[in-house]
XYZ file of C-alpha atoms in Angstrom:
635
model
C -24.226 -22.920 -14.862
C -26.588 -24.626 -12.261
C -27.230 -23.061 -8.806
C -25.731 -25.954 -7.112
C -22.220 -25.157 -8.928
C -22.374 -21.694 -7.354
C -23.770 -22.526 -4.287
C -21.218 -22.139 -1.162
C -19.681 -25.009 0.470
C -16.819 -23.726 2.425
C -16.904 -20.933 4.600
C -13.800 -19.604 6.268
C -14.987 -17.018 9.283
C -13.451 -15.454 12.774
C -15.706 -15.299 15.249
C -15.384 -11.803 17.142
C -17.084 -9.705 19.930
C -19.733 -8.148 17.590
C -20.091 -10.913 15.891
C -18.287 -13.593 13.038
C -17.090 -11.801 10.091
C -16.361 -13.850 6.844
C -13.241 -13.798 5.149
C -13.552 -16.289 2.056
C -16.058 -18.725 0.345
C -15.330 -21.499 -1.776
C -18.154 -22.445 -4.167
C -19.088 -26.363 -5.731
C -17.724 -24.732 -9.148
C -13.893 -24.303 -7.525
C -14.332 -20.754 -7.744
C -13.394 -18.501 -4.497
C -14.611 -15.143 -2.975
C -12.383 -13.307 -1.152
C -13.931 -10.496 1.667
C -12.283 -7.862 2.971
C -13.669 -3.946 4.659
C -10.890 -1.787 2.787
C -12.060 -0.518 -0.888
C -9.975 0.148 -3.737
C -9.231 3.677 -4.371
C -7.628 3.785 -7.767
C -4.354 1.839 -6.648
C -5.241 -1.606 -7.693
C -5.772 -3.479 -4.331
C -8.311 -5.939 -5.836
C -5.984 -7.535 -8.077
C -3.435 -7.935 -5.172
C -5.995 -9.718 -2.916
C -7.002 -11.716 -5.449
C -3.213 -12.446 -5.785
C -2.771 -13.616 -2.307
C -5.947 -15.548 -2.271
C -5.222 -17.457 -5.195
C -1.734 -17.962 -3.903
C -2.375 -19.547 -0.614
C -5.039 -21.612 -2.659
C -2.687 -22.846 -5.366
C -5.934 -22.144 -7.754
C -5.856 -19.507 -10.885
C -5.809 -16.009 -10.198
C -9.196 -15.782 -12.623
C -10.646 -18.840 -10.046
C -11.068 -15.686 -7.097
C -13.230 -12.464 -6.856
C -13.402 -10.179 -4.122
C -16.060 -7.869 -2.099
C -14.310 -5.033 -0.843
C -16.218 -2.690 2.084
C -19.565 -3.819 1.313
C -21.177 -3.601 4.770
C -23.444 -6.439 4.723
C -20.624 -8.868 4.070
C -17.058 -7.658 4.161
C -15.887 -7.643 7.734
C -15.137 -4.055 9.441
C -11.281 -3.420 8.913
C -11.686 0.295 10.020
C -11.186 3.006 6.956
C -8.794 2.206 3.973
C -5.913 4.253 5.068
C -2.065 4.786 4.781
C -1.486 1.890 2.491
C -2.916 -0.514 5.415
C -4.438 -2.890 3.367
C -1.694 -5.248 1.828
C -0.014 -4.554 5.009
C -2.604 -5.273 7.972
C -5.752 -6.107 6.274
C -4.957 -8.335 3.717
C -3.366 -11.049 6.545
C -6.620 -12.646 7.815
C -7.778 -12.750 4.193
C -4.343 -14.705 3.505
C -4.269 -16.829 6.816
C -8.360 -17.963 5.769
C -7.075 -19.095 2.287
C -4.183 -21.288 4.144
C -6.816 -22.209 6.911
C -8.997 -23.420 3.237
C -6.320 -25.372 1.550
C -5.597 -27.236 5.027
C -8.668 -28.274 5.304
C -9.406 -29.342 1.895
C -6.156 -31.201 1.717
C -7.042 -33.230 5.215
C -10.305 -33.891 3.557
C -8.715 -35.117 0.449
C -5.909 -37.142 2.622
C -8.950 -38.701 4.350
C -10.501 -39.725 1.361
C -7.439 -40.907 -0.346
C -6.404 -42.540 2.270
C -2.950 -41.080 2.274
C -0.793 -38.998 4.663
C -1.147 -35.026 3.469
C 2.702 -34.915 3.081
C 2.127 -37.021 -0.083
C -0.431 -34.618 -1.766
C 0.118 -31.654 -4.438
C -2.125 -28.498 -5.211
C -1.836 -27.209 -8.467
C -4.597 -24.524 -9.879
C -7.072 -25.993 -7.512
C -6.405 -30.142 -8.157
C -5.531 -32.214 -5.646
C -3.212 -35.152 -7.056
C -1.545 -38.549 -5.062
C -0.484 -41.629 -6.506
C -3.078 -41.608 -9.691
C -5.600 -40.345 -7.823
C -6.744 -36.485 -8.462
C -9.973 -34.597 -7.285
C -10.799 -30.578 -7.838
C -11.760 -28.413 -5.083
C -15.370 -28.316 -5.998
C -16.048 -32.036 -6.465
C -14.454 -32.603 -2.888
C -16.886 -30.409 -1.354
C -19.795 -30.897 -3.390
C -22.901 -31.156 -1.595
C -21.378 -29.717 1.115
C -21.810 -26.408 3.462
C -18.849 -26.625 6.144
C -18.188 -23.261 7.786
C -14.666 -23.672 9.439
C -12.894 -20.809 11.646
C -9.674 -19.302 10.637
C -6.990 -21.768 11.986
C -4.512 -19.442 13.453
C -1.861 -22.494 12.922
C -2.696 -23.047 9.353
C 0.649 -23.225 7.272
C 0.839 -20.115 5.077
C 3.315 -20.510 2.287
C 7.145 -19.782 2.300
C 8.167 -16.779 -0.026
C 10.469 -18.960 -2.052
C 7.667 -20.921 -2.830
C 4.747 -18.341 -4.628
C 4.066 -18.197 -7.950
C 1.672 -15.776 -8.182
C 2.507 -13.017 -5.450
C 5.406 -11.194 -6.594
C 4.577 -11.766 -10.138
C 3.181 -8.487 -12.764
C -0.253 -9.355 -12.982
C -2.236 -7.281 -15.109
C -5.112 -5.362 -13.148
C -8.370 -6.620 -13.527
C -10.340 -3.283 -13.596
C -8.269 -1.425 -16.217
C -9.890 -2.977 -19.432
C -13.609 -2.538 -18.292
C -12.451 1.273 -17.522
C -10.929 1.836 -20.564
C -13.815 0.496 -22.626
C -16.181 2.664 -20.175
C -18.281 -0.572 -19.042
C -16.947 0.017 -15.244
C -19.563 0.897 -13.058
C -18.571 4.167 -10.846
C -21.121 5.206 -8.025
C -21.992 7.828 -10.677
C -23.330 5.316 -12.774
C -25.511 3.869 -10.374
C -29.192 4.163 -10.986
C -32.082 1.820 -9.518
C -35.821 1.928 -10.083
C -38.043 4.654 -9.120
C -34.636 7.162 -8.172
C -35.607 10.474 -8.249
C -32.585 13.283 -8.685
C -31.733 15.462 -5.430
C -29.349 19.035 -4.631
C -28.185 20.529 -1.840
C -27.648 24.184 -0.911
C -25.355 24.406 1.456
C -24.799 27.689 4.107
C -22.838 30.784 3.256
C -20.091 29.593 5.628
C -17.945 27.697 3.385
C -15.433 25.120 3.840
C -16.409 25.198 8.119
C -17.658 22.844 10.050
C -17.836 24.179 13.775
C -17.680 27.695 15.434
C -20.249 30.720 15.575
C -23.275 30.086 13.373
C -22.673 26.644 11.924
C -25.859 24.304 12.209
C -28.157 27.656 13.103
C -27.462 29.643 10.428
C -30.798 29.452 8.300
C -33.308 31.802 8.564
C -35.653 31.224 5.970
C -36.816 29.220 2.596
C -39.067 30.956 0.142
C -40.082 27.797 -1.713
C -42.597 30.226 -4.083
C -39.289 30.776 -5.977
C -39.271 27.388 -7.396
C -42.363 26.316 -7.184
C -43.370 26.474 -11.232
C -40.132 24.036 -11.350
C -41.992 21.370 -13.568
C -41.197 17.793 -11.604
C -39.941 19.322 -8.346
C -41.267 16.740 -5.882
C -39.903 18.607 -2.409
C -37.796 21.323 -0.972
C -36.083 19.859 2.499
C -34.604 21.606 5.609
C -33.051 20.407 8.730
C -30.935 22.647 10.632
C -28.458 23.971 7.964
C -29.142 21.198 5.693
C -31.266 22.180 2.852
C -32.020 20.335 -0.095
C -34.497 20.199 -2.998
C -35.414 16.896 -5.054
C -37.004 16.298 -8.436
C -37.712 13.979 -11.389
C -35.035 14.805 -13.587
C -31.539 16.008 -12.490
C -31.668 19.401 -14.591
C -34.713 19.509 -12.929
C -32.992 19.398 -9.269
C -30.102 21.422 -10.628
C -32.477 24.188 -11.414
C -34.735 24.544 -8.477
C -31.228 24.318 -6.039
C -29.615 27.461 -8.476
C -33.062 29.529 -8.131
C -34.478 28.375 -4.670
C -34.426 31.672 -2.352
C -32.627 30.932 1.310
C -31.799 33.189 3.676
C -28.943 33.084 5.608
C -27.472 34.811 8.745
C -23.993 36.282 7.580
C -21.306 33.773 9.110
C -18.281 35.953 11.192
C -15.009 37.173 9.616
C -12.399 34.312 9.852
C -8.631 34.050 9.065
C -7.138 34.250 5.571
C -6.239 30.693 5.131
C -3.814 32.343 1.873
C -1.983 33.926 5.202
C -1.998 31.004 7.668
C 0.765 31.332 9.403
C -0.337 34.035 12.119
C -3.447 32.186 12.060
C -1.769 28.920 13.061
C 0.177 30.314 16.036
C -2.446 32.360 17.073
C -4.973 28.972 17.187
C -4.699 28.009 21.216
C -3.506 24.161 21.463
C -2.045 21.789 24.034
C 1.392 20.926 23.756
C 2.686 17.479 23.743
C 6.003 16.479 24.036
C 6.872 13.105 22.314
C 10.565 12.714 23.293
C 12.887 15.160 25.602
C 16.711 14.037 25.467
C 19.528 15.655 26.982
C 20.038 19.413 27.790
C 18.317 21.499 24.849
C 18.884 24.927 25.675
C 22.278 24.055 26.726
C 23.590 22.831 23.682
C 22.168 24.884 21.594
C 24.025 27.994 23.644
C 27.442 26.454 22.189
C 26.160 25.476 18.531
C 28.511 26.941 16.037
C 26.549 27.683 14.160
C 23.559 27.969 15.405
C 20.499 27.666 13.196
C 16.828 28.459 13.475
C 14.299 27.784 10.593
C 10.685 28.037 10.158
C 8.448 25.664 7.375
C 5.364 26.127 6.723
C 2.945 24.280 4.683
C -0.232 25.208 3.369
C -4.144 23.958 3.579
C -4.699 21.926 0.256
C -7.368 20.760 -1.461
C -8.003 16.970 -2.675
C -9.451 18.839 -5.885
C -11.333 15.330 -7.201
C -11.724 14.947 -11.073
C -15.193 14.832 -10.699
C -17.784 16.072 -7.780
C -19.003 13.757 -5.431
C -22.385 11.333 -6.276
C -24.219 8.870 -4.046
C -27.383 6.834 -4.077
C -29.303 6.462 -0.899
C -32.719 4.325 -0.522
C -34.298 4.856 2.772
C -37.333 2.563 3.540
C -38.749 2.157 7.268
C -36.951 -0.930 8.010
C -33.520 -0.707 6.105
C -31.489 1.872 4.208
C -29.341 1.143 1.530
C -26.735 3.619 0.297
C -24.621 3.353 -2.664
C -21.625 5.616 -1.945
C -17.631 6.230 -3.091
C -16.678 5.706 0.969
C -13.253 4.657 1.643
C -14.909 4.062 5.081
C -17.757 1.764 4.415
C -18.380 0.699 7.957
C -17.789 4.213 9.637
C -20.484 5.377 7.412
C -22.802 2.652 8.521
C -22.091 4.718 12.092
C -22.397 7.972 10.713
C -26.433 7.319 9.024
C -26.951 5.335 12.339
C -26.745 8.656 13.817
C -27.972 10.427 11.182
C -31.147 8.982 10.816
C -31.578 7.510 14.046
C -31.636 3.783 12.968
C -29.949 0.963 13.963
C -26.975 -0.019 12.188
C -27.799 -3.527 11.824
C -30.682 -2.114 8.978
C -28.351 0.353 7.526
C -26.172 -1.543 4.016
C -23.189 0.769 2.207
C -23.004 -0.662 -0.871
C -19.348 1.092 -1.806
C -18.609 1.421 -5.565
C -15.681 3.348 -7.289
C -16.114 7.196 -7.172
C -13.740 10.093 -8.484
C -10.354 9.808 -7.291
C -9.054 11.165 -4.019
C -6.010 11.826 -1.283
C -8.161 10.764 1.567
C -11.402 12.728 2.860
C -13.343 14.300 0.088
C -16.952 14.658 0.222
C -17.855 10.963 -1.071
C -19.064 10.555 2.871
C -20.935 14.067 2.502
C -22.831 13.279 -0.163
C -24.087 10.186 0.928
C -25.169 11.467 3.912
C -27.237 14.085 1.780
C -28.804 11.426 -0.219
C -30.254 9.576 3.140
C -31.748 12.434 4.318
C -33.716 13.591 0.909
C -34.578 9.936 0.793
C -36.317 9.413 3.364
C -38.278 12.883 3.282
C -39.628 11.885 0.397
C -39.865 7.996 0.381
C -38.288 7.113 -2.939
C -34.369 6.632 -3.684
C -32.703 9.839 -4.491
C -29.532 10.536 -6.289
C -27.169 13.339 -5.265
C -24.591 14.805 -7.144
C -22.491 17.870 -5.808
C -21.851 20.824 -7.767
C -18.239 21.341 -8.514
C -18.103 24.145 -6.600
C -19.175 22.487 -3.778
C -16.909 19.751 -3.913
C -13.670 22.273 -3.653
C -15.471 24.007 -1.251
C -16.348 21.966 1.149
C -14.222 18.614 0.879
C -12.088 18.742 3.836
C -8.878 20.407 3.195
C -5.315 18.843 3.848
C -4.196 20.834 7.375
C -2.051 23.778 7.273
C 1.142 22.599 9.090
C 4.135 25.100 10.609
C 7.636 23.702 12.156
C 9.795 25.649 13.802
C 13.368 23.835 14.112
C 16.255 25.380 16.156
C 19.467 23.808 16.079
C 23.330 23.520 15.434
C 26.482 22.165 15.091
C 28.681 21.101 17.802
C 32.823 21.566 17.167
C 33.731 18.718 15.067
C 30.316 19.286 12.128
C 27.627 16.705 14.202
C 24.063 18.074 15.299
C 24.577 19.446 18.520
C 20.663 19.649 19.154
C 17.509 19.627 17.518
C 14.276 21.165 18.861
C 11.427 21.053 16.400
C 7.523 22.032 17.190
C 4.862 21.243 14.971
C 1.181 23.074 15.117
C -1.738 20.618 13.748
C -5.043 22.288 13.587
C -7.852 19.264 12.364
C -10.941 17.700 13.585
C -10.881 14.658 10.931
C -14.047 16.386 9.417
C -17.423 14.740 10.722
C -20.020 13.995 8.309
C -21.221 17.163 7.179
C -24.885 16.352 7.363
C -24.555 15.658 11.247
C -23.207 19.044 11.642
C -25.548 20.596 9.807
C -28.269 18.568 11.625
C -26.978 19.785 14.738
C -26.437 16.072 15.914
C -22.409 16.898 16.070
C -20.213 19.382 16.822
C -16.938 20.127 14.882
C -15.121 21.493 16.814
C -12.695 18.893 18.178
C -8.944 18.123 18.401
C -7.103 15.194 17.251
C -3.791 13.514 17.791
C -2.417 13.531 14.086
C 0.458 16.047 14.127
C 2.977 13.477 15.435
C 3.247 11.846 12.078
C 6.931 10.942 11.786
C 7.568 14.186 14.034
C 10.503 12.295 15.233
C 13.302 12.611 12.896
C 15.415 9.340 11.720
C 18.638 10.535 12.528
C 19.927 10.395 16.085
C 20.620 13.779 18.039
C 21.855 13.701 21.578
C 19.855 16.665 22.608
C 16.360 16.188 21.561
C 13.296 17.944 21.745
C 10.322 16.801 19.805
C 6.865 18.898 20.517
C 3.389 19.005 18.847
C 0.546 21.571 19.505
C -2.318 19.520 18.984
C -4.963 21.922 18.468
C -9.248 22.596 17.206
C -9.633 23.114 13.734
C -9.309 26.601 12.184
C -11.033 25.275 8.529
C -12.277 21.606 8.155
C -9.422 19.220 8.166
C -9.070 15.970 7.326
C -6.296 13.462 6.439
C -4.702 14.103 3.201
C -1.898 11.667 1.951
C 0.207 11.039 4.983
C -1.549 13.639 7.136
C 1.835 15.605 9.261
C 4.068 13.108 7.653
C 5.033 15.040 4.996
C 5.406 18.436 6.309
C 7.341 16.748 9.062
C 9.663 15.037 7.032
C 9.912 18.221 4.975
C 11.798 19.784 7.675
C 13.561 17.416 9.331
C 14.940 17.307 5.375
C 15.685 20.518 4.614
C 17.137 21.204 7.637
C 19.561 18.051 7.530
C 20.799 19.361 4.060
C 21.421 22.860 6.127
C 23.801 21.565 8.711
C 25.432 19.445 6.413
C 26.210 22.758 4.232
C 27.097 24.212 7.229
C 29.776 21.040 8.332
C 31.257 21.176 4.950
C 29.586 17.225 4.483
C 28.167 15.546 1.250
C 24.703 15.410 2.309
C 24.153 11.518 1.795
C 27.196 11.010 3.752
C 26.113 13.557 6.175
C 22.716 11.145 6.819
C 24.381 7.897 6.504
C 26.081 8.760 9.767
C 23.170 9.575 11.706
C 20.554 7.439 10.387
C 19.594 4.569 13.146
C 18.051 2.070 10.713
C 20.474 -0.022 8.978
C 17.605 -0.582 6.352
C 17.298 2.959 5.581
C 20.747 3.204 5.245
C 20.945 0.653 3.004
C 18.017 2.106 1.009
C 20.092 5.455 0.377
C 22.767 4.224 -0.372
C 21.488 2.101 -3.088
C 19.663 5.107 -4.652
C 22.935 7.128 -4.122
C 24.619 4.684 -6.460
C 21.467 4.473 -8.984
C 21.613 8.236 -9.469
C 25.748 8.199 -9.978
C 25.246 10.724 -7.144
C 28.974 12.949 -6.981
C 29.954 13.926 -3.373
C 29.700 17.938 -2.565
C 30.059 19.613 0.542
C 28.670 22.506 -0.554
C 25.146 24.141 -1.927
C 25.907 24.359 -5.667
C 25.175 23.858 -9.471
C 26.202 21.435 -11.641
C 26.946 23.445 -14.256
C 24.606 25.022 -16.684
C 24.045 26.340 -20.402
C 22.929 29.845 -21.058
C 20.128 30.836 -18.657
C 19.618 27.215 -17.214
C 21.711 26.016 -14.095
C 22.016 22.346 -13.228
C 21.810 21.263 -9.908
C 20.973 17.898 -7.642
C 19.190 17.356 -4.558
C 18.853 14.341 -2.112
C 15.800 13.520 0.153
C 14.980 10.785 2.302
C 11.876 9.829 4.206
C 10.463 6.757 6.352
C 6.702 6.741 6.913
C 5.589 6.398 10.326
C 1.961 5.125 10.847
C -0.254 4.497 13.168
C -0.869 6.383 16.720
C 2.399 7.448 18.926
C 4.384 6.201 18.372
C 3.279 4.459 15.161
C 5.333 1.626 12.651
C 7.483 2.283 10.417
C 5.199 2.033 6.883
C 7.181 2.384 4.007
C 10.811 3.565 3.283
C 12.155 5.977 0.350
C 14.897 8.193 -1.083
C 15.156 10.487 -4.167
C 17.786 11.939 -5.978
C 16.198 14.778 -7.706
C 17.664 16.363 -10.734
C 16.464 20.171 -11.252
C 16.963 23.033 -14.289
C 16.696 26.365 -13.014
C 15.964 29.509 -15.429
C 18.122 31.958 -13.624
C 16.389 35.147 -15.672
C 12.940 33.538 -14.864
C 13.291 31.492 -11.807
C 11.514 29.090 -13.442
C 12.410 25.755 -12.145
C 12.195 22.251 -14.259
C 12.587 18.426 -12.307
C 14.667 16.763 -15.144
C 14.974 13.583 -13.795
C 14.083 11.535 -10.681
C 15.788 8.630 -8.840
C 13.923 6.937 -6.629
C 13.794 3.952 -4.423
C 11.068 2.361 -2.433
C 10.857 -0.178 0.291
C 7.375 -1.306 1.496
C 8.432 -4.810 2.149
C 7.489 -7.650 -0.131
C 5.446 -6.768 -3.398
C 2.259 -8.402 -4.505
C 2.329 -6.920 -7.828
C 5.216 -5.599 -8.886
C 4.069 -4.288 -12.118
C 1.451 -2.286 -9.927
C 4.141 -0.933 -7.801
C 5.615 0.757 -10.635
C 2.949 2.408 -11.667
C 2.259 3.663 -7.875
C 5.658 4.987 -7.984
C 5.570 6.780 -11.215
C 2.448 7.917 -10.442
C 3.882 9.366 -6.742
C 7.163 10.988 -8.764
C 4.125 12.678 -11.340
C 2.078 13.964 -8.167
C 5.045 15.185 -5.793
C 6.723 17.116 -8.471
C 3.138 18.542 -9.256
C 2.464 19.663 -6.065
C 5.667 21.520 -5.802
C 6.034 23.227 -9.368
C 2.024 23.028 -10.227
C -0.534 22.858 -8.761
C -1.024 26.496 -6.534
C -3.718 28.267 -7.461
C -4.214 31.935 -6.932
């Protein structure tokens, strides 16, 4: 192919205060490049943006690429979060590839001489009355930047093709042959190999100690280490770089580092005392009617605490990153989900601007939000430029578990009750939150943050969906006990957890069928039409009591119903995503063990891009929630 055919010749942008970001480039070949600042994590997002690009184009889906997060030309979207990305992200991407065809076809109906109305699109031709012409010969030649027409006609649902079609992924194969190129595989000239020792205060970012905790390096101890090139220390950041990677592995195991012993802290195994005990500010999100009041003639009246645990994202594999630090630009290669706020981060870092600072993001182990993909890259700026060559950093696994930031401990204390004819007389609920959303480690370590912060993350669908008269919904936003991060759906889940269990409590306690019993106090007709479509699906039988379902020898039977709405976003957020399970369990009544036999579940997100893709996600969440319940503790 010549470089004329590949050269670009339309340029769809938005101009904005910081600058114009791009959003898609047509090339003289007919060929498209889609941009947009949200990576893929594992869940197949490419494909679906290649979907809607090629969709709004009317050109094959194998016609369009995209760049996702890389900082020098994908625009900054923020971090890839909360299944944002089809949902908020991916709509400039779609409104530039309508804003494209428009222009091409009032190109074309110039040239043609013919009104637009009587031109067709189909996989990138342009036909009229005998007449045809392909993207790339109509802009041949060319280089028109245009910006994104805000007006531009995006199509009608009834009319795609593509988006809402199974469309096989287009990373899978290359994965499954092992020709996919994870940040792990990344290696450019010159890299040397690079470890880091971290302090004796694991798995904490802020309090007593952290960032002045070393006291000395005896670098004699690894000094016969054949191709160590350098033994690094800033603050609490120490780290050793060599030739080889045994080589680095070596010197970081035997290098000699005193540290000052970091203070007793709470048993994170025994959270709970540790959670009350954390001082907070209280924030009430929604105060209806007279709480203590009704609850003084609930009959009965019930009071119930949950509690959820810290968690780790435990990746498959540690960490990695790249960096290349040269006097007038760094280049990182890193697994970010937040390309651009890592730009900020090294910024700080290493006190350059961010203009000269590129995040080159690739694929990295997978993850349930922060790990230490941000961590490591971080490390491998800083060993970088102390020794002026690229460096390569790979985390030990014990590091990784560690010192990723854990998914916050939650506990919710409900009280409520039932008023005289089986409704919920009142519901107070108070959630504690303790997370700082986990700074970079490196600038704590450095001493250029602190950790110790508190964030506004505990109201995560605090507010239940069914309607109370008496109301009291409270969160104790408070500083971090461990470091915290987000963790797949940050207080949404815990939140929902109780709001859930405690619904199926007072409709035991009214004698109700507990889908009935939520059908009459769910406020969104769309939820309500959600459960009750699972509710048939499952051939769920009425009960107004807690029971089994019959059972064989040891093993009872029994069912269970759940329902949950995603709120994102800061108070009071959008409603995300939609679901409801019928769950159906085998309990060993000699062993307590319990088995999930069988799940029912449906899903509303809103219009799919890729169906087939949406099954897997699905299958894939059924696999991980039962996992988490019956699994995945470890003692």
């Amino acid at each position: 192919m010549d470089d004329i055919a590949i050269r670009p010749a339309l340029t769809i942008y938005e101009e904005r205060p910081a600058g114009s970001a791009v959003y898609l480039r047509l090339f003289q070949d007919g060929t498209a490049t889609g941009y947009n600042g949200h990576v893929d994590l594992g869940t197949g997002i490419e494909t679906a943006l290649g979907q809607i690009v090629a969709e709004e184009l009317d050109v094959a889906i194998e016609q369009v690429s995209l760049v996702l997060g890389t900082t020098s030309v994908a625009p900054d979207q923020g971090p890839t979060i909360a299944s944002e990305t089809i949902q908020i992200t991916a709509k400039p991407l779609r409104l530039a590839a309508a804003s494209a065809r428009a222009y091409l076809l009032a190109e074309a109906s110039r040239n043609f001489d013919l009104p637009v109305d009587r031109l067709t699109v189909e996989d990138g031709i342009i036909r009229a009355d005998g007449f045809e012409v392909s993207y790339g010969e109509l802009i041949r030649g060319e280089h028109v930047r245009i910006d994104i027409d805000p007006s531009a006609p995006a199509k009608r649902v009834e009319a795609y093709r593509l988006v809402g079609q199974s469309q096989p992924r287009n990373d899978i194969a290359a994965k499954a042959r092992g020709d996919w190129t994870y940040v792990h595989d990344v290696r450019v000239p010159g890299m040397l190999h690079g470890r880091v020792i971290r302090p004796p205060y694991v798995g904490y970012d802020h309090g007593v100690g952290v960032g002045n905790s070393l006291i000395a390096i005896d670098e004699a101890s690894v000094a016969d280490i054949d191709g160590l090139v350098g033994v690094i220390a800033i603050g609490d950041f120490v780290g050793v770089v060599a030739t080889r990677e045994e080589q680095a592995a070596l010197a970081a195991r035997r290098l000699k580092v005193i540290w000052r012993q970091p203070p007793a802290r709470p048993d994170l195994n025994e959270f709970e005392e540790a959670l009350r005990a954390n001082p907070g500010k209280t924030r009430i999100l929604r105060n209806e009617g007279d709480i203590e009041r009704a609850l003084s003639s609930a009959s009965p009246r019930m009071e119930r605490t949950y509690v959820w645990p810290y968690q780790m994202h435990g990746s498959i594999g540690p960490s990695c990153a790249v960096a290349d630090w040269r006097e007038d630009q760094l280049v990182v290669w890193s697994g970010t989900q937040n390309p651009h706020f890592m730009r900020r981060d090294l910024a700080l870092l290493m006190d350059m601007p961010e203009e000269r600072i590129i995040v080159e993001r690739h694929e990295a182990a997978g993850c349930y939000g922060r790990n230490c993909a941000d961590d490591v890259t971080a490390d491998a700026a800083l060993l970088s430029r102390a020794v002026g060559r690229p460096v390569r950093v790979q985390l030990t696994r014990e590091q990784e578990h560690g010192w990723e930031p854990k998914g916050a401990a939650q506990v919710v204390d409900v009280r409520g009750g039932l008023d005289l004819e089986g409704g919920p007389i009142a519901y107070d609920f108070e959630t504690r939150y303790p997370s700082n959303l986990s700074p970079t480690l490196a600038l704590v370590l450095t001493g250029k943050v602190s950790g110790n912060e508190t964030v506004e993350m505990g109201d995560r669908t605090a507010i239940p969906p069914y309607a109370v008269s008496n109301m009291r919904i409270a969160v104790h936003d408070m500083p971090p006990i461990a470091r915290a991060s987000w963790f797949r759906g940050v207080s949404a889940m815990p939140n929902t957890f109780a709001h859930e269990c405690f619904f199926d409590e007072l409709a035991s306690a009214a004698g109700v069928d507990p889908v009935e019993y939520r059908l009459r106090y769910l406020t969104d007709p769309r939820a309500a039409d959600l459960v009750r479509a699972v509710a048939e699906k499952a051939g769920w039988i009425p009960r107004t009591r807690f029971s089994s379902e019959g059972g064989e020898g040891d093993l009872l039977y029994g069912r269970g119903f759940a329902y949950a709405v995603y709120i994102h976003g800061k108070f009071p957020g959008v409603p995300a995503a939609w679901s409801a399970w019928v769950a159906d369990v085998a309990v060993n009544r000699r062993t307590g063990e319990v088995a999930v036999t069988k799940g029912t579940v449906g899903q509303d997100s809103g219009l799919m891009i890729n169906p087939e893709g949406v099954r897997h996600q699905i299958h894939g969440n059924v696999i991980q929630s039962v996992s988490r319940v019956l699994k995945e503790k470890v003692r």
